[in-house]
């Protein structure tokens, strides 16, 4: 479950190493592009942090964000 913080869904993912984190980010990028719904994210070595909100709805959480969060959860190794 992604907590909602400051009108954004947030999740932190920790991987074995940078290669695993980068592979995950690549899979997320492809899924997000298909949805035309792009996350705000940060990567430091093996940690990926993601924030989701719908920019064209005023930067609030919408069903699009919940849908992408569910897809992202399925992409974790």
Rosetta silent file (secondary structure, phi, psi, omega in degrees, C-alpha in Angstrom):
SEQUENCE: XXXXXXXXXXXXXXXXXXXXXXXXXXXXXXXXXXXXXXXXXXXXXXXXXXXXXXXXXXXXXXXXXXXXXXXXXXXXX
SCORE:     score description
SCORE:     0.000 S_00000001
   1 L     0.000  126.488  178.922    0.000    0.000    0.000 S_00000001
   2 L   -86.559  120.602  176.535    1.386    3.340   -1.051 S_00000001
   3 E   -71.317  149.814  175.728    0.840    6.033    1.595 S_00000001
   4 E   -97.570  120.193 -178.499   -0.476    9.389    0.437 S_00000001
   5 E  -129.939  122.469  178.066    1.803   12.217    1.541 S_00000001
   6 L    53.224   48.280  178.404    1.296   15.848    0.447 S_00000001
   7 L    62.037   30.674  176.232   -1.152   14.893   -2.331 S_00000001
   8 E  -141.582  143.077  169.214    1.208   12.259   -3.750 S_00000001
   9 E   -80.093  139.905 -176.459    1.437    8.500   -3.481 S_00000001
  10 E  -131.113  141.936  172.375    4.899    7.539   -2.206 S_00000001
  11 E  -152.228  144.328  177.526    6.914    4.347   -2.142 S_00000001
  12 E  -116.598  130.563 -179.589   10.544    3.467   -1.480 S_00000001
  13 E  -119.555  134.894  179.158   12.085    0.376   -3.054 S_00000001
  14 E  -120.665  129.518 -176.488   15.414   -1.165   -2.010 S_00000001
  15 L  -116.731  171.758 -179.218   17.246   -3.576   -4.308 S_00000001
  16 L   -62.874  -39.728 -177.108   20.318   -5.800   -4.077 S_00000001
  17 L  -159.191  179.700 -177.797   22.436   -3.417   -6.153 S_00000001
  18 H   -62.590  -39.622 -178.905   22.363   -0.566   -8.669 S_00000001
  19 H   -59.499  -43.101  177.913   21.850   -2.897  -11.631 S_00000001
  20 H   -65.488  -41.494  179.069   18.636   -4.310  -10.103 S_00000001
  21 H   -63.680  -43.474 -178.327   17.400   -0.808   -9.253 S_00000001
  22 H   -67.644  -38.699  176.025   18.130    0.446  -12.770 S_00000001
  23 H   -60.908  -42.697  176.929   16.399   -2.547  -14.359 S_00000001
  24 H   -60.711  -45.883 -179.730   13.333   -1.835  -12.235 S_00000001
  25 H   -61.606  -37.063  178.202   13.373    1.822  -13.260 S_00000001
  26 H   -64.051  -44.329  178.725   13.542    0.800  -16.914 S_00000001
  27 H   -63.431  -40.855  178.160   10.490   -1.454  -16.533 S_00000001
  28 H   -64.027  -43.467 -179.115    8.619    1.340  -14.720 S_00000001
  29 H   -59.453  -42.813  179.744    9.570    3.838  -17.431 S_00000001
  30 H   -65.238  -42.390  178.566    8.150    1.599  -20.165 S_00000001
  31 H   -66.200  -42.534 -179.889    4.901    1.028  -18.252 S_00000001
  32 H   -64.236  -39.999  179.702    4.538    4.730  -17.432 S_00000001
  33 H   -63.241  -40.363  177.730    5.119    5.705  -21.052 S_00000001
  34 H   -60.834  -33.858 -179.711    2.352    3.323  -22.191 S_00000001
  35 H   -87.247   -9.709 -172.357   -0.005    5.069  -19.764 S_00000001
  36 L    53.776   45.234 -177.038    1.313    8.537  -20.638 S_00000001
  37 L  -143.486  104.069 -166.821    1.599    9.009  -16.886 S_00000001
  38 L  -107.726  134.119 -177.442    5.089    9.706  -15.628 S_00000001
  39 L   -79.870  162.519  163.386    6.371    9.480  -12.050 S_00000001
  40 E   -96.607  130.362 -177.758    8.602   11.768  -10.100 S_00000001
  41 E  -149.421  165.937 -179.229   11.451    9.645   -8.842 S_00000001
  42 E  -140.719  139.913  177.687   14.888    9.548   -7.321 S_00000001
  43 E  -130.146  128.258  170.924   17.574    6.873   -7.488 S_00000001
  44 E  -132.344  111.804 -177.212   20.624    6.537   -5.267 S_00000001
  45 L    49.408 -103.458 -175.043   22.608    3.336   -5.808 S_00000001
  46 L  -102.444    9.942 -177.398   20.167    0.548   -4.852 S_00000001
  47 E  -112.881  131.155  175.370   17.292    2.748   -3.629 S_00000001
  48 E  -122.763  125.575  175.042   14.465    4.034   -5.828 S_00000001
  49 E  -112.987  136.298 -177.439   11.883    6.465   -4.431 S_00000001
  50 E  -129.975  136.042  173.707    8.738    7.217   -6.420 S_00000001
  51 E  -120.731  132.351 -179.830    6.063    9.890   -6.020 S_00000001
  52 E  -121.351  128.892  169.629    2.850    9.717   -8.067 S_00000001
  53 L  -153.929  160.701 -178.111    0.343   12.481   -8.706 S_00000001
  54 E   -97.793  108.199 -173.975   -1.644   13.552  -11.739 S_00000001
  55 H   -62.699  -42.675 -176.831   -0.138   16.788  -13.007 S_00000001
  56 H   -78.143    0.275  174.036   -3.006   17.726  -15.347 S_00000001
  57 H  -106.800   12.607  178.895   -5.495   17.285  -12.476 S_00000001
  58 L    94.055   25.022  179.155   -3.703   19.852  -10.323 S_00000001
  59 L    59.423   45.975  173.591   -1.020   17.585   -8.841 S_00000001
  60 E  -120.342  166.934  179.699   -3.414   15.507   -6.769 S_00000001
  61 L   -79.436  129.304  177.520   -3.814   11.753   -6.470 S_00000001
  62 L  -128.058  179.424  178.035   -6.256   10.236   -8.958 S_00000001
  63 H   -58.610  -33.520  176.975   -7.237    6.759  -10.105 S_00000001
  64 H   -56.535  -40.580 -179.176   -4.415    6.968  -12.681 S_00000001
  65 H   -68.289  -42.405  178.133   -1.906    7.112   -9.843 S_00000001
  66 H   -64.277  -38.640  178.811   -3.408    4.142   -8.039 S_00000001
  67 H   -64.809  -46.144  179.349   -3.407    2.162  -11.288 S_00000001
  68 H   -65.883  -37.424  177.442    0.257    2.953  -11.997 S_00000001
  69 H   -59.704  -42.216  178.476    1.190    2.152   -8.379 S_00000001
  70 H   -64.673  -39.300  177.067   -0.380   -1.294   -8.787 S_00000001
  71 H   -65.482  -43.675  179.939    1.520   -1.875  -12.014 S_00000001
  72 H   -60.942  -43.336  179.175    4.769   -0.738  -10.398 S_00000001
  73 H   -56.398  -34.944 -179.956    4.246   -3.138   -7.480 S_00000001
  74 H   -76.644  -14.843 -178.431    4.047   -6.011   -9.967 S_00000001
  75 H   -90.097   -6.283  179.591    7.345   -4.955  -11.603 S_00000001
  76 L   -71.248  133.924  177.398    9.464   -5.417   -8.453 S_00000001
  77 L   -66.791    0.000    0.000   11.864   -8.378   -8.683 S_00000001
